[in-house]
Every structure is written in structure tokens, then in C-alpha cells.
Amino acid sequence: MIETLAERVNGNAWLTHRGRFVDTTFLLGIGPETWLVRIAEGHVAEVRKGPFIMPRWTFALRAPREAWEEFWSPAPPPGSNDLVALLKTRRLAIEGDMHPFMANLFYFKFVLASLRRSA
């Protein structure tokens, strides 16, 4: 499913416009799996699956697979419906330089929510 991230984000003109000033690489941890996502001017330029040897990223978002599956469900339950809710329930860990993430929080919320399965 992560492989479709570029297609889903880059096909959404509103979302790419919202992130037009975002240039970063972040690590997405889904249980034991890791993915590097490179964002260039709001577009998902690259998505690579790990394992990696000394990957370079600005920040990392890590959560158990079950937490992400709930987040990506068509109607996520309370506590799983938002990245901040996952953080508050201590199922999401944020590492690294949080400034790009927090400065563009709505963009990243919508980027990751774009992977939700439709009902």
C-alpha cells in the first residue's frame, strides 16, 4: 500500500499545493518495516523500502503495524483517526528534527491519511 503513496499524493493538486514549500525525507516505520519517503516541493519524489544501512532522514514516524492499520481503515476509531491522536495514545513515536513535521503538520496528516482504504 505504501507503494501507492506517490500516486495518491501527486494526483491531489490541493495537497501538493499545500506542501509546495516542503522539501524533506522522512522515515516511516510500520512495525519492523521501514520506508524512506522523499518529498520535493510537496510532491512525493521517491518511496523506498528498507532495510537501510545508515539511512538519512530528517524525522521518523514509527508505530506498530496494528496502529497504522487502524489509522488507514476507512473509519478509524477514536485515538487512531489522527497522527496527533496516535501520538497522544503513545502508539506513534516521532524522532529526529520535529520542526519540518510540526511546521507542516496538516500536510503530513493528509499525506498519510491519503493511504486510507475507501469504504
Coordinates of N, CA and C in Angstrom, one line a residue:
M1 N 0.8 -1.2 0.0 CA 0.0 0.0 0.0 C 0.9 1.3 0.0
I2 N 2.0 1.2 0.7 CA 2.9 2.4 0.7 C 3.4 2.8 -0.7
E3 N 3.5 1.7 -1.5 CA 4.0 2.0 -2.9 C 3.1 2.9 -3.6
T4 N 1.8 3.1 -3.2 CA 0.8 3.9 -3.9 C 0.9 5.4 -3.4
L5 N 1.7 5.7 -2.4 CA 1.7 7.0 -1.8 C 2.0 8.1 -2.8
A6 N 3.0 7.9 -3.7 CA 3.3 8.9 -4.7 C 2.2 9.2 -5.6
E7 N 1.5 8.2 -6.0 CA 0.4 8.3 -6.9 C -0.8 9.0 -6.3
R8 N -1.1 8.7 -5.0 CA -2.2 9.3 -4.3 C -1.9 10.8 -4.0
V9 N -0.7 11.1 -3.6 CA -0.4 12.5 -3.2 C -0.2 13.3 -4.4
N10 N 0.6 12.9 -5.4 CA 0.9 13.7 -6.6 C -0.3 13.9 -7.4
G11 N -1.3 13.0 -7.3 CA -2.6 13.2 -8.1 C -3.5 14.2 -7.4
N12 N -3.2 14.7 -6.2 CA -4.0 15.6 -5.5 C -3.5 17.0 -5.5
A13 N -4.0 17.8 -6.4 CA -3.5 19.2 -6.7 C -3.5 20.0 -5.4
W14 N -4.6 19.9 -4.6 CA -4.8 20.7 -3.4 C -3.6 20.3 -2.4
L15 N -3.4 19.0 -2.3 CA -2.4 18.6 -1.3 C -1.0 19.0 -1.7
T16 N -0.6 18.8 -3.0 CA 0.7 19.2 -3.5 C 0.9 20.8 -3.4
H17 N -0.2 21.5 -3.6 CA -0.1 23.0 -3.4 C 0.2 23.3 -2.0
R18 N -0.5 22.6 -1.1 CA -0.4 22.9 0.4 C 1.1 22.6 0.8
G19 N 1.7 21.6 0.2 CA 3.1 21.3 0.6 C 4.1 21.8 -0.3
R20 N 3.8 22.8 -1.1 CA 4.8 23.3 -2.1 C 6.1 23.8 -1.5
F21 N 6.1 24.1 -0.2 CA 7.4 24.5 0.4 C 8.1 23.4 1.2
V22 N 7.6 22.2 1.1 CA 8.1 21.1 1.9 C 9.1 20.3 1.0
D23 N 10.4 20.3 1.5 CA 11.5 19.5 0.9 C 12.2 18.8 2.0
T24 N 11.9 17.5 2.1 CA 12.5 16.7 3.2 C 12.4 15.2 2.9
T25 N 13.1 14.4 3.7 CA 13.0 13.0 3.6 C 12.6 12.5 5.0
F26 N 11.6 11.7 5.1 CA 11.3 11.1 6.4 C 11.2 9.6 6.4
L27 N 11.4 9.0 7.5 CA 11.3 7.6 7.7 C 10.0 7.2 8.2
L28 N 9.3 6.2 7.6 CA 8.0 5.7 8.1 C 8.3 4.3 8.6
G29 N 8.1 4.1 9.9 CA 8.3 2.8 10.5 C 6.9 2.1 10.7
I30 N 6.7 1.0 10.1 CA 5.5 0.3 10.2 C 5.8 -1.1 10.8
G31 N 5.8 -1.1 12.1 CA 6.2 -2.3 12.8 C 7.7 -2.5 12.5
P32 N 8.2 -3.7 12.1 CA 9.6 -3.9 11.8 C 10.0 -3.3 10.4
E33 N 9.1 -3.0 9.6 CA 9.4 -2.5 8.2 C 9.7 -1.0 8.3
T34 N 10.6 -0.5 7.4 CA 10.9 0.9 7.3 C 10.8 1.3 5.9
W35 N 10.4 2.5 5.7 CA 10.3 3.2 4.4 C 10.8 4.6 4.4
L36 N 11.6 4.9 3.4 CA 12.1 6.3 3.3 C 11.2 7.0 2.2
V37 N 10.6 8.2 2.6 CA 9.8 8.9 1.7 C 10.4 10.3 1.5
R38 N 10.7 10.6 0.3 CA 11.4 11.9 -0.1 C 10.3 12.8 -0.7
I39 N 10.2 14.0 -0.1 CA 9.2 15.0 -0.5 C 10.0 16.1 -1.2
A40 N 9.6 16.5 -2.4 CA 10.2 17.6 -3.1 C 9.1 18.6 -3.6
E41 N 9.1 19.8 -3.0 CA 8.1 20.8 -3.3 C 6.7 20.2 -3.3
G42 N 6.4 19.5 -2.2 CA 5.1 19.0 -2.0 C 4.7 17.7 -2.7
H43 N 5.6 17.2 -3.6 CA 5.3 16.0 -4.3 C 6.1 14.9 -3.7
V44 N 5.6 13.7 -3.7 CA 6.3 12.5 -3.3 C 7.3 12.1 -4.4
A45 N 8.6 12.4 -4.2 CA 9.5 12.2 -5.3 C 10.0 10.7 -5.3
E46 N 10.0 10.1 -4.1 CA 10.6 8.7 -4.0 C 10.0 8.0 -2.7
V47 N 9.8 6.8 -2.9 CA 9.4 5.9 -1.7 C 10.2 4.7 -1.9
R48 N 11.1 4.4 -0.8 CA 12.0 3.3 -0.9 C 11.7 2.4 0.4
K49 N 11.7 1.1 0.2 CA 11.5 0.2 1.3 C 12.9 -0.3 1.8
G50 N 13.0 -0.3 3.1 CA 14.2 -0.8 3.8 C 14.3 -2.3 3.7
P51 N 15.3 -2.9 4.3 CA 16.2 -2.3 5.3 C 17.3 -1.4 4.7
F52 N 17.7 -0.4 5.5 CA 18.7 0.5 5.0 C 20.0 0.4 5.9
I53 N 21.1 0.8 5.3 CA 22.3 0.9 6.0 C 22.5 2.4 6.2
M54 N 22.4 2.9 7.4 CA 22.6 4.3 7.7 C 21.8 5.2 6.9
P55 N 20.5 5.1 6.9 CA 19.6 6.0 6.1 C 19.7 7.4 6.6
R56 N 19.5 8.4 5.7 CA 19.5 9.8 6.0 C 18.0 10.3 6.0
W57 N 17.5 10.8 7.1 CA 16.2 11.3 7.2 C 16.2 12.4 8.2
T58 N 15.2 13.3 8.0 CA 15.0 14.5 8.9 C 14.2 14.1 10.1
F59 N 13.2 13.3 10.0 CA 12.4 12.9 11.1 C 11.8 11.5 10.8
A60 N 11.5 10.8 11.8 CA 10.9 9.4 11.7 C 9.6 9.3 12.4
L61 N 8.7 8.7 11.8 CA 7.4 8.3 12.4 C 7.3 6.8 12.5
R62 N 7.2 6.3 13.7 CA 7.2 4.9 13.9 C 6.0 4.5 14.8
A63 N 5.4 3.4 14.3 CA 4.2 2.9 15.1 C 4.1 1.4 14.8
P64 N 3.5 0.6 15.7 CA 3.2 -0.8 15.4 C 2.3 -0.9 14.1
R65 N 2.4 -2.0 13.4 CA 1.6 -2.3 12.3 C 0.1 -2.1 12.6
E66 N -0.3 -2.6 13.7 CA -1.7 -2.6 14.1 C -2.2 -1.1 14.2
A67 N -1.4 -0.3 14.7 CA -1.8 1.1 14.9 C -2.0 1.8 13.5
W68 N -1.0 1.5 12.6 CA -1.2 2.0 11.2 C -2.4 1.4 10.5
E69 N -2.6 0.2 10.7 CA -3.8 -0.5 10.0 C -5.1 0.2 10.5
E70 N -5.2 0.5 11.8 CA -6.4 1.2 12.3 C -6.4 2.6 11.7
F71 N -5.3 3.3 11.7 CA -5.2 4.7 11.1 C -5.7 4.7 9.7
W72 N -5.3 3.6 8.9 CA -5.6 3.6 7.5 C -7.0 2.9 7.2
S73 N -7.7 2.5 8.2 CA -9.0 1.9 8.0 C -10.0 3.0 7.5
P74 N -11.1 2.6 6.8 CA -12.0 3.6 6.2 C -12.6 4.5 7.2
A75 N -12.9 4.0 8.4 CA -13.5 4.8 9.5 C -12.7 4.5 10.8
P76 N -11.5 5.2 11.0 CA -10.7 4.8 12.1 C -11.4 5.2 13.4
P77 N -11.2 4.4 14.4 CA -11.8 4.6 15.7 C -11.1 5.8 16.4
P78 N -11.8 6.4 17.4 CA -11.1 7.5 18.2 C -9.8 7.0 18.8
G79 N -8.8 7.9 18.7 CA -7.5 7.5 19.1 C -6.6 7.0 18.0
S80 N -7.2 6.7 16.9 CA -6.5 6.2 15.7 C -6.8 7.0 14.4
N81 N -7.6 8.1 14.6 CA -8.0 8.8 13.5 C -7.1 9.9 13.0
D82 N -6.0 10.2 13.8 CA -5.2 11.3 13.5 C -3.8 11.0 14.0
L83 N -2.8 11.6 13.4 CA -1.4 11.4 13.9 C -1.2 11.9 15.3
V84 N -1.8 13.0 15.6 CA -1.7 13.5 17.0 C -2.4 12.6 18.0
A85 N -3.5 12.0 17.6 CA -4.2 11.0 18.4 C -3.3 9.8 18.7
L86 N -2.6 9.3 17.6 CA -1.7 8.2 17.8 C -0.6 8.6 18.7
L87 N -0.1 9.8 18.6 CA 1.0 10.3 19.5 C 0.5 10.4 20.9
K88 N -0.7 10.9 21.1 CA -1.3 11.0 22.5 C -1.5 9.7 23.1
T89 N -1.9 8.7 22.4 CA -2.1 7.3 22.9 C -0.8 6.5 23.0
R90 N 0.3 7.2 22.7 CA 1.6 6.6 22.8 C 1.9 5.4 21.9
R91 N 1.2 5.4 20.7 CA 1.4 4.4 19.7 C 2.3 4.9 18.6
L92 N 2.4 6.2 18.5 CA 3.3 6.8 17.5 C 4.5 7.4 18.2
A93 N 5.7 7.1 17.6 CA 6.9 7.8 18.1 C 7.4 8.7 17.0
I94 N 7.8 9.9 17.4 CA 8.4 10.8 16.4 C 9.8 11.0 16.9
E95 N 10.8 10.9 16.0 CA 12.2 11.0 16.3 C 12.8 12.0 15.3
G96 N 13.9 12.6 15.7 CA 14.7 13.5 14.8 C 14.2 14.9 15.0
D97 N 14.4 15.7 13.9 CA 14.1 17.1 13.8 C 12.6 17.3 13.6
M98 N 11.9 17.6 14.6 CA 10.4 17.7 14.5 C 10.0 19.0 13.8
H99 N 10.9 20.0 13.6 CA 10.5 21.3 13.0 C 9.8 21.1 11.7
P100 N 10.3 20.4 10.7 CA 9.6 20.3 9.4 C 8.3 19.6 9.6
F101 N 8.2 18.6 10.4 CA 6.9 17.9 10.7 C 5.9 18.8 11.3
M102 N 6.2 19.5 12.4 CA 5.3 20.4 13.0 C 4.9 21.6 12.2
A103 N 5.9 22.2 11.5 CA 5.6 23.3 10.7 C 4.7 23.0 9.5
N104 N 4.6 21.7 9.1 CA 3.7 21.3 8.0 C 2.8 20.2 8.5
L105 N 2.4 20.2 9.7 CA 1.6 19.2 10.3 C 0.4 18.8 9.5
F106 N -0.4 19.7 9.0 CA -1.6 19.4 8.2 C -1.2 18.7 6.9
Y107 N -0.2 19.1 6.3 CA 0.3 18.5 5.1 C 0.6 17.0 5.4
F108 N 1.4 16.7 6.4 CA 1.8 15.3 6.7 C 0.6 14.5 7.1
K109 N -0.4 15.1 7.8 CA -1.6 14.4 8.2 C -2.3 13.9 7.0
F110 N -2.5 14.8 6.0 CA -3.2 14.5 4.8 C -2.4 13.5 3.9
V111 N -1.1 13.7 3.9 CA -0.3 12.7 3.1 C -0.5 11.3 3.6
L112 N -0.4 11.1 4.9 CA -0.5 9.8 5.4 C -2.0 9.3 5.4
A113 N -2.9 10.2 5.6 CA -4.3 9.8 5.5 C -4.7 9.5 4.1
S114 N -4.0 9.9 3.1 CA -4.3 9.6 1.7 C -4.2 8.1 1.5
L115 N -3.6 7.3 2.3 CA -3.5 5.9 2.2 C -4.6 5.1 2.8
R116 N -5.6 5.8 3.3 CA -6.8 5.2 3.9 C -7.6 4.4 2.8
R117 N -8.0 3.2 3.1 CA -8.8 2.4 2.2 C -10.2 3.1 2.2
S118 N -10.8 3.1 1.0 CA -12.1 3.7 0.9 C -13.2 2.6 1.4
A119 N -14.3 3.2 1.9 CA -15.3 2.3 2.5 C -15.9 1.4 1.5

